[in-house]
Each structure stands twice: as structure tokens, then as C-alpha cells.
Amino acid sequence: MTALTLEDTQDDDYIAEQPANRPQVPICATVPAGVVGDRLDAVLARVWPQYSRSRLQGWLREGRVRVDGKACDDARRRTFTGERLELDPGSLPADTVHAPQNIPLDVVFEDDTLLVINKPAGMVVHPGNGVPDGTLLNALLHRVPGLAQVPRAGIVHRLDRDTTGLLVVARTLEAQTDLVRQLQARTVSRRYFAVVAGDLRADGTVDAAIGRHPVQRTRMAVVQAGGKPARTHYFVRERLQGATLVECRLETGRTHQIRVHMAHIGHSLLGDEVYAPRNVAERFSRQALHAWRLGLIHPKSGAEVEWEVPLPADMEGLIAGLRIAT
């Protein structure tokens, strides 16, 4: 069985933070007109949108914000037009330095703000325990050297090692922060095709919290207490021999969400060595899961954009074989 990597065991979508390895100096701004009486943390997020609100709140707690020359750590403090704001980000702990590697990438879209990648099976998104290199992050650093100044080389969400399909990468800190906020606001649309075991008779929704498995800590599970809300909508697209092709739409982005939810309702993904019974896991070489459509609001233009990629050849072959057997 394939060992789990950092991307498999890390919780939920990445959170954008300040670039590492870059010493900071205090930056200043003035409370703009029209925000009289607004909370200080909200005003900070407005004047410095390149930083996530959680990061700004952390700096507030650490005493790195001054208002009219006086230190202030009260996020709820009300502001007044013309007040002078000073932020001292300091120096954050440096991330591990990762080497750029000339690894081919299937780039679906690229501009000065975004990259959209069609990730192949077998590619790990981020280096981790047991996988120090050869990852999407290493490939991104080679293709766009400037991504070394963006946390996690601009990666804002992930796909499991053996899941294929669309993944968006931010080329700037501002774009990364914007995309993380979109993920949190659930305005990013992610649709997947999956081949699941058994005859799934109707469309439905799995609304069940996901957390660490109480015994097997490298796995996720539907849990009654302590889990994070998770919701997956699924739609029957084709009935096959002993299996069903379904389309899944995520409302949340929990680790292994589709795999855990489909197993929870008794329809594990074919090829899933972690969550499927052995007889189901042996029916395909990997979990039969493909992120085929991705939609979001472009961080720079504000336009709604969307991309689609076809099923990879191995899943096409799987489905064709199951059709022949009917």
C-alpha cells in the first residue's frame, strides 16, 4: 500500500501567508474615508489585502500594529478616517528551501496572475515526509522562478497523489490570498468524476463531518464529534457493470472528502487502497477520481472563469471496459 504523504495528512485547503525568507520593514497606511466605526481588523484587511485576515489578526495579537503611533492589539477597536496605521510584519520563520526541478507540466491556462495545471496520477503536490522532491511544487519553481517568493509556490489547494485533474496556482501573494478567501467563501467550483463500486440508484448529498480516524491516525473518517463540516453532492452519470460513474461537487474541501464520503455510504471508489475493501481496491490501479472542472473568480479581472479537462486515458479505459461487460 502506498504510504501517505504530507498532502494526504494535512487538514483542508492551504492558507495563504506572507512569503518566507524576505525580511520586512514597517509599512504605513491611513484609514480611508467611509470606514468610520469599522473594526480595526476589517480595516487592516482592506488596506493591506495582500495578507490574509487571520495573519493580520495574529500580528495584532503580537503587538505589531500601531494606530497613531500607539501599539494596539484590540481587533474590535473602532477606527476613524485619517488615523495612521503602521504594521510591522517582522521576519517570519523561513520555510524549507525547495529546489526547482525540470518536471513537465500540463498547463491548461496561464497569465500573470494564475496557472491552471492538469495534474497527472502519481504526482505529489507538496514535498513531505518520504517525498522530498519530484513534486508539483518543485516543477512550479522551475517553470516560474518568481514563485519562490510566494508561500508554497502559489499552491492554494491540493489533489491526492493519485487523483488527476485541475489545480489552480497563484502567481502572486495577492492572488493567493484572494483565492484562499474564495475557497473559504465557497465560491470556487470543483467538480469531479469518480467510478464507485455498486449500483448507485439516485443522486444525493452526503452531509457528514470528517476528522481523523479515532484509531488509524493516518486516515480520515466520518466522525460524530470533533470533525469539520463536510458536504459532497453526487450525481449519477452512467451505470456500469458492478459500478457507477458519478459526478461529485464539493461544498467543502476536507482531506480525502470524496473518498471518505462515498465509502461512508457504501460505494467506495474503485482502486482506493485506503478506504475501499480489498476486492474493490483491486479493480483499478489507483483511486478512480478525476477533477474535471474548476471555476472561480479571477483575482485580477473579477471575471468568472472556468476550465475543463477530459478524463485521463486510464479512467477512459476503465469505463470502456465496464461498458463492454454490460
XYZ file of C-alpha atoms in Angstrom:
326
model
C 0.000 0.000 0.000
C 1.286 3.486 -0.880
C 2.483 5.476 2.129
C 0.598 8.645 2.959
C 2.408 11.918 2.311
C 2.138 15.379 3.823
C -0.517 16.361 1.315
C -2.548 13.330 2.328
C -2.417 14.006 6.049
C -2.610 17.783 6.162
C -6.005 19.245 7.048
C -8.049 21.035 4.413
C -7.002 23.663 1.896
C -3.826 25.629 2.217
C -3.934 29.039 3.905
C -2.004 31.858 2.266
C 0.613 33.587 4.359
C 3.409 36.081 3.903
C 6.378 34.899 1.785
C 9.199 33.444 3.823
C 12.900 34.363 3.637
C 12.148 38.035 2.989
C 12.854 40.486 5.845
C 10.099 43.035 6.287
C 10.132 46.702 7.303
C 7.185 48.548 8.853
C 4.581 49.666 6.332
C 2.156 52.530 6.803
C -1.324 53.467 5.620
C -4.132 55.827 6.524
C -7.659 54.762 7.467
C -9.649 55.604 4.310
C -12.866 57.574 4.195
C -16.060 55.590 4.508
C -14.934 53.160 7.205
C -15.666 55.253 10.295
C -16.574 52.925 13.136
C -15.409 49.750 11.371
C -13.423 47.161 13.336
C -9.665 47.556 13.186
C -9.069 44.029 11.846
C -11.526 44.642 9.000
C -9.830 47.925 8.101
C -6.409 46.264 8.126
C -7.675 43.642 5.698
C -8.972 46.414 3.448
C -5.798 48.496 3.341
C -3.439 45.508 3.128
C -5.362 42.905 1.080
C -2.169 41.013 0.216
C -2.276 39.486 3.710
C -4.913 37.065 4.937
C -7.224 38.305 7.686
C -6.073 35.536 10.022
C -2.447 36.625 9.554
C -3.334 40.260 10.272
C -5.233 39.255 13.404
C -2.188 37.299 14.533
C 0.017 40.342 14.089
C -2.478 42.377 16.086
C -2.238 39.928 18.973
C 1.552 40.079 18.771
C 1.551 43.876 19.100
C 2.822 44.542 15.577
C 0.145 47.133 14.764
C 0.244 50.789 15.838
C -2.548 53.350 15.471
C -1.432 56.968 15.503
C 1.866 55.855 16.997
C 0.388 53.741 19.808
C 0.503 49.948 19.911
C -2.942 48.342 19.591
C -3.846 44.672 19.923
C -7.655 45.043 20.013
C -9.155 43.677 16.765
C -12.572 45.102 17.737
C -11.316 48.672 18.207
C -13.336 51.100 16.086
C -11.429 53.233 13.589
C -11.713 56.821 12.372
C -10.923 58.353 8.999
C -7.382 59.693 8.779
C -5.872 57.604 11.562
C -2.350 56.469 10.726
C -1.805 52.713 10.681
C 1.606 51.127 10.991
C 2.253 47.409 10.506
C 5.482 45.631 11.374
C 5.316 42.148 9.824
C 8.819 41.342 11.101
C 10.523 38.241 9.770
C 8.582 35.021 9.651
C 10.329 31.665 10.129
C 11.794 30.531 6.841
C 10.179 27.661 5.012
C 12.315 24.761 3.879
C 14.059 25.741 0.661
C 12.885 23.510 -2.176
C 14.851 23.014 -5.361
C 13.419 23.865 -8.783
C 13.185 20.746 -10.952
C 12.572 20.460 -14.680
C 9.443 18.325 -14.478
C 6.959 18.589 -17.377
C 3.626 20.204 -16.541
C 0.357 20.107 -18.450
C -0.563 23.801 -18.277
C -4.197 24.433 -19.158
C -4.118 28.200 -18.575
C -1.505 30.791 -17.695
C -1.408 34.565 -17.266
C 0.442 36.936 -14.943
C -1.882 36.049 -12.053
C -2.750 32.342 -12.327
C -1.565 28.972 -13.525
C -4.045 26.140 -14.000
C -2.473 22.688 -14.105
C -3.860 19.329 -15.211
C -2.129 17.112 -12.623
C -1.282 13.539 -13.604
C -1.662 10.485 -11.390
C 1.367 9.775 -9.229
C 2.426 13.406 -8.757
C 2.548 14.643 -5.163
C 1.589 18.302 -4.813
C 3.930 19.383 -1.984
C 7.142 17.835 -0.584
C 6.656 15.974 2.638
C 7.759 13.031 4.711
C 9.125 10.397 2.328
C 8.690 12.638 -0.732
C 11.407 15.328 -0.566
C 11.240 16.335 -4.227
C 9.796 15.462 -7.623
C 6.582 17.261 -6.676
C 4.344 19.793 -8.343
C 5.917 22.479 -6.144
C 9.397 21.650 -7.461
C 8.110 21.766 -11.029
C 6.430 25.131 -10.454
C 9.618 26.672 -9.071
C 11.427 25.671 -12.279
C 8.733 26.986 -14.604
C 8.144 30.259 -12.704
C 11.191 31.122 -10.541
C 9.334 34.079 -9.014
C 7.068 31.646 -7.182
C 9.892 31.205 -4.673
C 8.592 34.468 -3.147
C 5.045 33.128 -2.721
C 4.216 30.643 0.077
C 4.086 27.048 -1.156
C 4.969 28.308 -4.635
C 1.447 29.672 -5.000
C -0.372 26.409 -4.260
C -3.728 27.087 -2.576
C -5.429 23.686 -2.698
C -4.362 20.166 -3.482
C -5.234 16.854 -5.038
C -4.174 13.500 -3.628
C -1.154 11.831 -5.226
C -3.222 9.525 -7.418
C -6.097 11.892 -8.170
C -5.857 13.567 -11.568
C -7.166 16.857 -12.878
C -7.368 20.590 -12.403
C -5.499 22.555 -9.771
C -5.051 26.346 -9.645
C -1.824 28.069 -8.613
C -1.465 31.763 -7.720
C 1.496 33.644 -9.187
C 1.348 36.498 -6.650
C 0.724 36.811 -2.934
C -2.315 38.994 -3.614
C -3.823 36.351 -5.916
C -3.080 33.598 -3.412
C -4.787 35.461 -0.590
C -7.783 36.167 -2.835
C -8.099 32.507 -3.853
C -7.897 31.315 -0.251
C -10.717 33.709 0.616
C -12.732 32.339 -2.299
C -12.179 28.798 -1.031
C -13.296 29.847 2.430
C -16.346 31.587 0.960
C -17.089 28.501 -1.178
C -17.150 30.473 -4.425
C -14.639 28.106 -6.049
C -16.496 25.408 -8.003
C -14.836 21.980 -8.132
C -16.373 19.050 -9.961
C -15.019 15.522 -10.114
C -15.760 12.282 -11.942
C -15.469 9.120 -9.867
C -16.130 5.450 -10.549
C -17.635 3.888 -7.446
C -18.449 0.317 -6.567
C -22.007 -0.942 -6.814
C -25.219 0.306 -8.355
C -25.845 3.814 -7.094
C -29.505 4.348 -7.877
C -30.073 8.076 -7.406
C -28.418 11.469 -6.945
C -27.827 12.601 -3.393
C -25.803 14.551 -0.851
C -23.504 13.352 1.911
C -23.508 15.861 4.760
C -21.219 14.330 7.365
C -18.338 15.776 9.367
C -14.852 14.464 8.643
C -11.973 14.132 11.098
C -9.070 11.885 11.964
C -9.892 8.211 12.268
C -10.053 7.500 16.012
C -7.663 4.536 15.721
C -5.839 4.756 12.390
C -4.485 8.297 12.615
C -3.178 8.451 9.037
C -6.739 8.016 7.757
C -9.744 10.295 7.735
C -13.260 9.187 8.670
C -16.809 10.369 9.190
C -16.883 11.187 12.906
C -19.619 12.069 15.349
C -17.583 14.542 17.403
C -14.597 16.736 16.685
C -14.857 16.622 12.897
C -15.144 19.503 10.459
C -18.336 20.054 8.456
C -18.168 18.414 5.037
C -20.725 18.255 2.250
C -20.496 16.384 -1.067
C -23.194 16.365 -3.752
C -23.147 13.419 -6.166
C -24.968 12.797 -9.437
C -25.334 9.502 -11.295
C -23.930 9.845 -14.821
C -23.776 6.228 -16.029
C -24.456 2.782 -14.624
C -21.746 0.250 -15.390
C -21.105 -3.420 -14.681
C -20.849 -3.586 -10.896
C -20.016 0.107 -10.698
C -21.390 3.607 -11.283
C -19.859 6.688 -12.890
C -20.756 9.655 -10.684
C -20.070 13.363 -10.778
C -19.261 14.934 -7.409
C -19.465 18.599 -6.458
C -17.716 19.806 -3.329
C -19.053 22.462 -0.994
C -16.140 21.997 1.407
C -12.546 20.906 0.924
C -11.727 18.329 3.579
C -8.863 15.896 3.244
C -9.946 12.865 1.155
C -13.519 14.167 1.254
C -14.980 12.367 -1.765
C -13.175 9.135 -0.949
C -14.375 9.170 2.675
C -17.944 10.214 1.888
C -18.504 7.674 -0.880
C -17.081 4.900 1.281
C -19.349 6.056 4.100
C -22.465 5.418 2.003
C -21.201 2.021 0.863
C -19.893 2.988 -2.588
C -16.106 3.173 -2.302
C -14.032 4.384 -5.224
C -12.583 1.657 -7.397
C -8.846 1.385 -6.792
C -8.884 3.165 -3.427
C -6.355 1.236 -1.330
C -7.092 3.253 1.802
C -10.898 3.395 2.019
C -12.202 0.556 -0.161
C -12.485 -3.162 0.614
C -9.715 -5.207 -0.994
C -11.943 -6.598 -3.757
C -12.862 -3.017 -4.750
C -9.321 -1.645 -4.402
C -8.006 -4.338 -6.751
C -10.336 -3.329 -9.596
C -8.211 -0.340 -10.674
C -4.577 0.796 -10.333
C -5.440 3.950 -8.323
C -8.480 5.652 -6.858
C -10.754 6.369 -9.839
C -11.095 10.104 -9.241
C -10.579 13.000 -11.661
C -11.072 16.749 -11.103
C -12.556 17.627 -14.479
C -13.961 21.128 -13.976
C -12.729 24.136 -11.997
C -14.436 27.513 -11.756
C -13.541 30.664 -9.814
C -13.479 34.446 -9.906
C -10.278 35.718 -11.495
C -8.413 37.598 -8.714
C -7.277 40.385 -11.037
C -10.075 40.864 -13.585
C -13.011 39.887 -11.369
C -14.427 37.798 -14.210
C -15.950 34.352 -13.669
C -13.640 31.840 -15.332
C -13.873 28.085 -15.793
C -11.741 25.278 -17.187
C -12.441 21.654 -18.127
C -10.185 18.715 -18.954
C -11.214 15.283 -20.287
C -10.887 12.053 -18.384
C -7.362 10.610 -18.417
C -6.728 7.568 -20.588
C -6.673 5.075 -17.718
C -10.116 6.103 -16.457
C -11.471 6.144 -20.015
C -10.197 2.579 -20.390
C -11.720 1.528 -17.078
C -15.135 2.892 -18.028
C -14.962 1.429 -21.534
C -14.151 -1.999 -20.118
C -17.072 -1.844 -17.728
C -19.363 -0.824 -20.580
C -18.234 -3.768 -22.684
C -19.086 -6.129 -19.856
C -22.705 -4.928 -19.639
